[in-house]
XYZ file of C-alpha atoms in Angstrom:
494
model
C 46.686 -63.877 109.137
C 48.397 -60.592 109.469
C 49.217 -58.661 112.392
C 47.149 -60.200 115.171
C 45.411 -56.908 116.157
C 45.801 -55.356 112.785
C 41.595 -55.928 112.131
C 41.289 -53.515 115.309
C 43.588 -50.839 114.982
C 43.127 -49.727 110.885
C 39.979 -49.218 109.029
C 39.305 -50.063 105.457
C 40.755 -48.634 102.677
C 40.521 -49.127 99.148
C 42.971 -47.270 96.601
C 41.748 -43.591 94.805
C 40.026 -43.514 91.233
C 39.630 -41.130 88.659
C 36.833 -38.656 88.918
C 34.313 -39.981 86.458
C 34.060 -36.854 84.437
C 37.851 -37.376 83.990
C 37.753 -40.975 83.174
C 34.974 -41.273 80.908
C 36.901 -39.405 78.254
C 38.963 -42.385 77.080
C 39.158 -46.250 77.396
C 42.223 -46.735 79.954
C 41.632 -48.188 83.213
C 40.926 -45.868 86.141
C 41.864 -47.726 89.412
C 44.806 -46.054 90.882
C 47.702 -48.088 92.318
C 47.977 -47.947 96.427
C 51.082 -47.402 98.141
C 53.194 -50.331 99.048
C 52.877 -49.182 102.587
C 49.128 -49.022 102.612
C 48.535 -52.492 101.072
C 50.515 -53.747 103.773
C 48.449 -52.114 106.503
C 45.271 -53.398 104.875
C 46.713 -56.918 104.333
C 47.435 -56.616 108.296
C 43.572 -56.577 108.535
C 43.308 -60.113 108.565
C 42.633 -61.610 111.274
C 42.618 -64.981 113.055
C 39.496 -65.957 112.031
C 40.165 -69.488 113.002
C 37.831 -70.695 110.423
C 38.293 -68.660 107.423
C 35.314 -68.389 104.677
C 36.851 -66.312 102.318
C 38.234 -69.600 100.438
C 35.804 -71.803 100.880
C 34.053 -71.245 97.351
C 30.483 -72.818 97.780
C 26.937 -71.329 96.699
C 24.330 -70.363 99.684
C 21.149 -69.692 98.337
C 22.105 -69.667 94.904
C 25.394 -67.046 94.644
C 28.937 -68.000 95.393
C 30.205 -67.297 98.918
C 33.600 -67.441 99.536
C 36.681 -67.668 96.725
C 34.949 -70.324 93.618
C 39.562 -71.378 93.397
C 40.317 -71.501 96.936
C 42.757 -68.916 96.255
C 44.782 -69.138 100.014
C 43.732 -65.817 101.134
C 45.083 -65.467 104.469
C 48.271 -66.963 103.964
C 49.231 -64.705 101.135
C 47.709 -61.578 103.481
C 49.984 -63.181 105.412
C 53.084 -62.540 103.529
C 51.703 -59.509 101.742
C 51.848 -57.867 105.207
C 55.250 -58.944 106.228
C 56.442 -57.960 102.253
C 57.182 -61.225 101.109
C 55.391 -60.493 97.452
C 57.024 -63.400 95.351
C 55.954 -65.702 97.817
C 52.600 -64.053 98.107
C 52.550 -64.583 94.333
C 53.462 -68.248 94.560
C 50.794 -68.482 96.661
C 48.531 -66.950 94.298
C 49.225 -69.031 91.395
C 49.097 -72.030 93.308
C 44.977 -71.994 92.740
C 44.373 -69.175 90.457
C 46.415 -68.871 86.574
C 45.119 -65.589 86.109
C 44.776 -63.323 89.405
C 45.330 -60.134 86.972
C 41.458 -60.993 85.576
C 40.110 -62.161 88.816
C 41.743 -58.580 90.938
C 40.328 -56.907 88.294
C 36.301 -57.727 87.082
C 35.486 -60.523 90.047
C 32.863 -58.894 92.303
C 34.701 -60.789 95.340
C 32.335 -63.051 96.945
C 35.504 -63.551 99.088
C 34.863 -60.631 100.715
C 31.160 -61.016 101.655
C 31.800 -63.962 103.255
C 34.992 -62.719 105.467
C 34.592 -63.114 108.982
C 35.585 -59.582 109.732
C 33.023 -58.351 107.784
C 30.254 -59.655 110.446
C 31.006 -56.607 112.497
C 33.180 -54.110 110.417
C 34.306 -53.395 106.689
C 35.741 -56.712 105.316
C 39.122 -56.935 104.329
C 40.112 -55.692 100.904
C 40.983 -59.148 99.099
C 40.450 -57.879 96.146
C 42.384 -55.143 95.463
C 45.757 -56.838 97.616
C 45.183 -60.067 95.152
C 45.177 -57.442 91.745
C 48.103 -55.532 93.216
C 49.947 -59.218 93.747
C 49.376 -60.075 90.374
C 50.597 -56.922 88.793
C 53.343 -56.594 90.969
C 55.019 -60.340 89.991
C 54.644 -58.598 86.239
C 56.278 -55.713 86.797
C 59.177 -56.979 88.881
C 59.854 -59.532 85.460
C 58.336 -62.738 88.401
C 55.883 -64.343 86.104
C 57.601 -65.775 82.918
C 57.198 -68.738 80.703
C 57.427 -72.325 82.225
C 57.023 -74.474 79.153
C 56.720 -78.207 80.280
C 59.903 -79.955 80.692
C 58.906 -82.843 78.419
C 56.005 -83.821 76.088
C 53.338 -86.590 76.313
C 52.166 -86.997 73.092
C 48.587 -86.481 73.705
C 46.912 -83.757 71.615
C 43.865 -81.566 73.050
C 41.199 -79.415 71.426
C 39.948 -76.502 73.798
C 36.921 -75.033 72.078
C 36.994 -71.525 73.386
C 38.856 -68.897 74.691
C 37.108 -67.427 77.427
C 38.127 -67.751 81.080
C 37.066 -71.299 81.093
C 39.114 -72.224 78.067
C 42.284 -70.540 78.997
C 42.298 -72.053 82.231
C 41.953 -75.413 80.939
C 44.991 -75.212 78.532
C 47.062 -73.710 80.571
C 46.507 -76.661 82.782
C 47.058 -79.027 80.366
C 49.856 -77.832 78.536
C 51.464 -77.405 82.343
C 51.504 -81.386 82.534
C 52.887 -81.819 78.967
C 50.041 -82.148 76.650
C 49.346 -80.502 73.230
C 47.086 -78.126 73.280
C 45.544 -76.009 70.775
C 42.412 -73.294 71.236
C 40.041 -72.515 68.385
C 38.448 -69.320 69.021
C 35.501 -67.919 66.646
C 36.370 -64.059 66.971
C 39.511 -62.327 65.402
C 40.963 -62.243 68.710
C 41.544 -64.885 71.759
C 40.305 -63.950 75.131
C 36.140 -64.608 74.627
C 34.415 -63.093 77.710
C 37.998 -61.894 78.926
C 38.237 -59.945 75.261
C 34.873 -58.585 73.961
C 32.400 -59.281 76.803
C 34.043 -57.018 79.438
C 34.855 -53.447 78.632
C 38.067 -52.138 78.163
C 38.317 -50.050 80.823
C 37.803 -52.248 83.314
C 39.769 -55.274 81.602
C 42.785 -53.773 79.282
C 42.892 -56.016 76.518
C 46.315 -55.267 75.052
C 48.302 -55.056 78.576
C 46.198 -57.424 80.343
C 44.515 -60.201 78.750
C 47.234 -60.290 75.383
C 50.158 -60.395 77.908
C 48.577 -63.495 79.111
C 47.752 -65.494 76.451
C 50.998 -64.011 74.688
C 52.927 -65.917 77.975
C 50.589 -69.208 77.355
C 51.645 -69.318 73.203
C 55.515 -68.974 74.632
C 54.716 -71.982 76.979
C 53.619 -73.706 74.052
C 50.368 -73.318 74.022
C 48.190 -73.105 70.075
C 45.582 -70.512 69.272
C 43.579 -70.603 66.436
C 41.144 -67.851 65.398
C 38.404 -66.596 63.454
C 37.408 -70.498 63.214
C 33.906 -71.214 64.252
C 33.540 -75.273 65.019
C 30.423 -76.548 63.283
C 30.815 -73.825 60.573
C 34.743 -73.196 59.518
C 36.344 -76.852 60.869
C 33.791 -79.660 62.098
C 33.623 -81.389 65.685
C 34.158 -84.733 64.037
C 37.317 -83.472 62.352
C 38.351 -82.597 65.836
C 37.227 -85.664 67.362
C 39.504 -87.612 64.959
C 42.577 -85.504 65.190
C 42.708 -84.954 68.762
C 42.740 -87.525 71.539
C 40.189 -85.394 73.438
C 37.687 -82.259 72.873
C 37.209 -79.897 75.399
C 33.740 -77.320 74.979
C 34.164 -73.872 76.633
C 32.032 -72.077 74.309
C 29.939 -70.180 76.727
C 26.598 -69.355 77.536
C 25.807 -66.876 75.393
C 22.509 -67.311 73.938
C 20.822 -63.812 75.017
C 17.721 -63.432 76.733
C 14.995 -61.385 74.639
C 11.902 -58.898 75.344
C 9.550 -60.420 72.920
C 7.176 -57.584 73.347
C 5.538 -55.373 70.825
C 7.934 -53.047 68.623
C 10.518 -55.685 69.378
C 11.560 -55.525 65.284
C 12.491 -51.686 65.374
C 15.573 -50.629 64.451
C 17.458 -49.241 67.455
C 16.906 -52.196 69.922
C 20.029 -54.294 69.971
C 21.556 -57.201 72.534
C 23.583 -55.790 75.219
C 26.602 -58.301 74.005
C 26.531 -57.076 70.488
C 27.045 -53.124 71.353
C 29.809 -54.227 74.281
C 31.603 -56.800 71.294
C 31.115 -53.968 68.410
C 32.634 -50.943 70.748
C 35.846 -53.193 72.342
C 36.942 -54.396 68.695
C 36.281 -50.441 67.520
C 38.887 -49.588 70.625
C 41.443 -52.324 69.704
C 41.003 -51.056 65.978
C 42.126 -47.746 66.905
C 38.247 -46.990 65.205
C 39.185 -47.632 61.760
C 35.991 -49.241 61.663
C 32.835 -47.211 62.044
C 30.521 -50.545 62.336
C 30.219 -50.199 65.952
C 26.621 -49.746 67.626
C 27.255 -45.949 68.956
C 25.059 -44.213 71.866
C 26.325 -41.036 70.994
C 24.077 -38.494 71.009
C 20.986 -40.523 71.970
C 19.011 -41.151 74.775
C 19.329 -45.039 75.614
C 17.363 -46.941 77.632
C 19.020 -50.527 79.307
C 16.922 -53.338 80.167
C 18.631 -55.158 82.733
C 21.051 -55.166 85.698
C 24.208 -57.200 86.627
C 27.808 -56.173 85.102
C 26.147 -56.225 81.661
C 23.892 -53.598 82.296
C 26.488 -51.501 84.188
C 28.886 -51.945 81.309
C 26.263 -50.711 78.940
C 25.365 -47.539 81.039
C 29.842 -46.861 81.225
C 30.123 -47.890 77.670
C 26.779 -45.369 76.498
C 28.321 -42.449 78.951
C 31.888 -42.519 77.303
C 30.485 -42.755 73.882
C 28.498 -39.357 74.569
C 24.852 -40.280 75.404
C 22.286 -37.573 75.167
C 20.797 -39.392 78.340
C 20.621 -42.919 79.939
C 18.123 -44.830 81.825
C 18.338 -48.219 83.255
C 15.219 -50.493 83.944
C 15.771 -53.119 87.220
C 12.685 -55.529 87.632
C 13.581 -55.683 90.947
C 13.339 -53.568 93.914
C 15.997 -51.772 94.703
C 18.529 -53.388 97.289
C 18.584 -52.427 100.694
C 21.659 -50.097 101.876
C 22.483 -52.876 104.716
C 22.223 -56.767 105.097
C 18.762 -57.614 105.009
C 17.440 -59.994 107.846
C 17.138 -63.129 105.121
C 20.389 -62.495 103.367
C 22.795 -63.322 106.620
C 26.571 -63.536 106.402
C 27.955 -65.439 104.906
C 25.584 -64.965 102.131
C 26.599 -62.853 98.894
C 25.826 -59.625 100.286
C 22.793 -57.869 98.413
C 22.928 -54.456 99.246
C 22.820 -51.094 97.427
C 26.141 -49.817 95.785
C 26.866 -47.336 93.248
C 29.055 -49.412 90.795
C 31.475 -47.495 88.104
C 28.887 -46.935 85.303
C 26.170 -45.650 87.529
C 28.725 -43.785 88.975
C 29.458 -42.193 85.589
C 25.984 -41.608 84.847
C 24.997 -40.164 87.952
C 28.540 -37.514 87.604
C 27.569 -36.598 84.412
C 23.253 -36.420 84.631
C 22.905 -36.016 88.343
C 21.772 -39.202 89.522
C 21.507 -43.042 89.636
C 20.317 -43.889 86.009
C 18.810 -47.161 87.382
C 14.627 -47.264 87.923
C 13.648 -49.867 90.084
C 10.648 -52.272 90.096
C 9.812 -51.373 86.782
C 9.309 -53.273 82.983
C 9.202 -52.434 79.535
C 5.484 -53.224 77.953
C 6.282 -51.646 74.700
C 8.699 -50.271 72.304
C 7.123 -47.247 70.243
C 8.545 -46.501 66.647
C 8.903 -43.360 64.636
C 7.510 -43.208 60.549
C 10.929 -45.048 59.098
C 10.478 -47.899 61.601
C 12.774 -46.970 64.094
C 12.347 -47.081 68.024
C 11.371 -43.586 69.533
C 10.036 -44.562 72.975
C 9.857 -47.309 75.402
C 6.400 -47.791 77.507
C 7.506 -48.690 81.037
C 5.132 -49.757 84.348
C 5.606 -50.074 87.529
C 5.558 -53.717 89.380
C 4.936 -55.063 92.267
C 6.548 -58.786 93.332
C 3.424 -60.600 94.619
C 3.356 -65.023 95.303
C 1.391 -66.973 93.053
C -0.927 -69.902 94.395
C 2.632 -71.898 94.126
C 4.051 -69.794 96.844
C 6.779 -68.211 94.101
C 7.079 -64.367 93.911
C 5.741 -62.955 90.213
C 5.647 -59.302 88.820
C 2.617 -57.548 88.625
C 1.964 -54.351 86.769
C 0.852 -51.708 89.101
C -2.275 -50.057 87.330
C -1.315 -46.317 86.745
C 1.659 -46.010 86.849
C 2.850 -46.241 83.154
C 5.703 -44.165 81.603
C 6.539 -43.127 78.160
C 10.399 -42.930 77.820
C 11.749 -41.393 75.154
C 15.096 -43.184 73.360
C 16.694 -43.980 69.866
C 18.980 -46.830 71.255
C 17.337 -50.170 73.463
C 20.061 -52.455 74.557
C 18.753 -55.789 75.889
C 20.707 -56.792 78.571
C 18.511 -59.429 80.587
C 21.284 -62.471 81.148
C 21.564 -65.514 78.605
C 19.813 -68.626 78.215
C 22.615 -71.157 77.837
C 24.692 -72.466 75.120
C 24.478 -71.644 71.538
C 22.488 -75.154 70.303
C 24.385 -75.910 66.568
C 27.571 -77.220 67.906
C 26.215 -79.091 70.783
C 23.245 -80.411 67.876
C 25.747 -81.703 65.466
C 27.748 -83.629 68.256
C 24.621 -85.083 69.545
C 25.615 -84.035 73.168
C 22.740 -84.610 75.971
C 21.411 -81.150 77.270
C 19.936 -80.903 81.144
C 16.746 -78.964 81.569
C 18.543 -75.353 80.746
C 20.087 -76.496 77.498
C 23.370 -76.532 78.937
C 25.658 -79.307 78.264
C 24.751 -82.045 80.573
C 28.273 -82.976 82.307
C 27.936 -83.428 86.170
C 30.546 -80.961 87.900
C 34.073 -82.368 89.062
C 33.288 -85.421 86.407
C 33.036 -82.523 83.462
C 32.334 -86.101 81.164
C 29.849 -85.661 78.448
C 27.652 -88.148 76.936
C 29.917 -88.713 74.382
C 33.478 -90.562 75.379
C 36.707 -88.391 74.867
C 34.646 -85.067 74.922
C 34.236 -82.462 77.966
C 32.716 -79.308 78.850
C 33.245 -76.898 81.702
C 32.547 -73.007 82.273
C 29.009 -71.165 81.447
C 28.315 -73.666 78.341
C 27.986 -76.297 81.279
C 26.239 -74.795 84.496
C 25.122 -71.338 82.547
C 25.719 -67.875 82.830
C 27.691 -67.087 85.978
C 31.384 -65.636 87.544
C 34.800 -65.334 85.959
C 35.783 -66.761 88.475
C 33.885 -70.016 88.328
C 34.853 -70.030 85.015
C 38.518 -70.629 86.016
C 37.693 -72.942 88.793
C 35.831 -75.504 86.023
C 38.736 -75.005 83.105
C 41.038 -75.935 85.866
C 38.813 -79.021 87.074
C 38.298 -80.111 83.332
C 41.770 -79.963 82.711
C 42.402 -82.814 85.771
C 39.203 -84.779 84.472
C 40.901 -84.599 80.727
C 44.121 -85.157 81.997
C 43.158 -88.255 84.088
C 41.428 -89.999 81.040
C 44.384 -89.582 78.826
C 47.034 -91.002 81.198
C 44.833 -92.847 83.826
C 45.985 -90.503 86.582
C 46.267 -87.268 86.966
C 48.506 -84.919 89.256
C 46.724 -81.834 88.460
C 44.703 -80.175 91.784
């Protein structure tokens, strides 16, 4: 805890932004840095909770409550608040290799499940655990640790996202060699091209990582797709284990009429195109670009918010977003009770933009796209949208219904799909002959990470689907004990 009566005496606080006509200008991150003093007083807000539930890491009713690592949040509040940072950074690493990601894109279920937040503002775990982070890099804390000695055993990590990097890290910690193969130009997956540069700085955030795992010894091989460039048997017979992180990242798709315009793209493929025009310095015109048009979004969740931020700094003539479901209510609803995932209203940084820059919330709720309209050369011109209402079916589950009336035309040269993924892409998994669950994910029960096929893993989205950072980190960190304990018969990972 902090100061025993700190939860009572100071309020909330959360450090200043940029004003979002400033920031959407350039690519650069726009959180502001908080004064040592003030982190202090917020990392006093924690309180003797007795039993805290901010590290607990479980799902209630289907989203993550509490931290998926069990990062040890009130003892580093703890020393935060009495200014003990290295240890508060010891502390940090203990369950969590890359806090710098997590303080930075992890919506914090932490923090909907603190006790304080039953009654007042919850404490701001985020922001102390990013500030942590940053601080052991700037004060020269966090260096390489290559292992002391080497075991002998060779690992292939297939993937670089969260997952991935988690799990080499791990097992390069305890000695073994690892190397990553990684199908895009640069490492990072998600971390890299899935998440927008301004709110995850690829060259001073996620390089300097992975930079720091190649000096501990760590391999990283890229633009090499397994199945395509290098086969899994090759793998299977060079390496004393295989471990898939490739993601779930088969979109979802609006197979509706019009769907084969030009002009209607997957959300992934304009946020993948724009982050490798940044990093280029845009030598490369290739890129998907909303400038000048008026884009429609189909879809919610980070995606969709990083499609409305991406569309606003590229210039957008206008942007609209279309939510299926209702919009949230502004407080805790009577059937979503603490500690619960908290699913209220909030304006995050893209709407934000939108809203600075066209006057409102670009998000339409309760609504669905029926059909895309096209112009003479075949490209989209319109989207036809109606209004639904969520009704049960004789099985007692809520559908959509269309609401008779109340169609729209909206008018748009740019569609970007952004409606979640449906799993793993299948090649890889086909030509290893892996058993799928119902979902097409890989089937590989979770703490065991075994596949059906000896010597060969998978953790992160490509086994329990699309979901957190966050939980991406917690299952490359569980693989990585799993993989470790089946090539020495024991394991002393956590």
């Amino acid at each position: 805890m902090g100061k025993p009566t700190g939860f009572i005496e100071f309020l909330r606080e959360l450090p200043s932004e940029l004003n979002p006509l400033d920031r959407i200008g350039n690519w650069d991150e726009f959180h502001l840095h908080m004064e040592e003093d003030k982190l202090r007083t917020q990392a006093a807000r924690c309180m003797d909770c007795g039993t805290p539930f901010c590290h607990t890491g479980t799902l209630i009713s289907g989203m993550a409550s509490g931290c998926p690592v069990n990062n040890l949040i009130p003892e580093w509040n703890d020393l935060v608040y009495r200014g003990l940072w290295h240890e508060a950074l010891d502390r940090l690493h203990k369950t969590n290799n890359f806090p710098e990601f997590t303080g930075r894109v992890c919506p914090a279920p932490c923090e909907g499940s603190c006790v304080l937040g039953i009654t007042n503002p919850p404490v701001t775990i985020k922001n102390i655990e990013n500030t942590i982070a940053d601080k052991g890099w700037d004060e020269g804390w966090i260096t390489p640790e290559p292992p002391e000695k080497r075991t002998g055993k060779k690992v292939a990590v297939i993937g670089s996202g969260p997952a991935g990097l988690a799990a080499a890290a791990q097992l390069n910690r305890v000695g073994h060699g690892v190397t990553v193969y990684e199908r895009a130009d640069r490492p990072g997956g998600l971390l890299m091209y899935g998440i927008p540069n301004m709110k995850l700085d690829k060259e001073q955030v996620v390089l300097r990582r992975i930079k720091l795992l190649e000096d501990e010894g760590v391999k990283f091989v890229c633009n090499t797709e397994v199945g395509k460039d290098i086969t899994a048997q090759q793998l299977m017979q060079e390496y004393d284990a295989v471990i898939l992180c490739t993601g779930a990242t088969k979109p979802r798709d609006l197979p509706i009429e019009g769907r084969d315009l030009q002009g209607i793209y997957f959300a992934m493929d304009f946020l993948t195109g724009n982050t490798k025009a940044v990093l280029d310095r845009h030598k490369n015109g290739s890129f998907i670009s909303a400038e000048g048009k008026d884009v429609v979004i189909i879809g919610g969740g980070d995606t969709g918010t990083d499609c409305v931020g991406t569309s606003v700094r590229h210039g957008c003539n206008s942007v609209v977003q279309l939510e299926i479901l209702p919009k949230p209510p502004e407080t805790r609803a009577a059937n979503n009770p603490w500690p619960e995932w908290p699913k209220v209203y909030k304006l995050d940084y893209g709407q934000e933009e939108a809203a600075a820059k066209f006057g409102a919330d670009p998000r339409v709720y309760t609504t669905t796209a029926t059909k895309f309209e096209g112009d003479d050369k075949g490209r989209v011109k319109a989207v036809h949208t109606v209004v639904v209402e969520w009704l049960k079916d004789e099985q007692g589950r809520y559908t959509p219904k269309p609401v008779p009336g109340t169609e729209k035309v909206v008018p748009t040269q740019l569609v970007l799909l952004a409606m979640g993924f449906l799993g793993p892409e299948q090649p890889l998994l086909d030509s290893l002959g892996l058993e799928r669950d119902g979902r097409s994910n890989v089937k590989a029960d979770h703490e065991k990470y075994t596949t059906s096929l000896p010597g060969v893993f998978a953790a992160g989205d490509c086994r329990r689907g699309q979901s957190l950072v966050v939980w991406a980190i917690n299952e490359g960190r569980g693989v990585a004990r799993e993989c470790d304990r089946y090539l020495m018969g024991n394991t002393d990972l956590p």
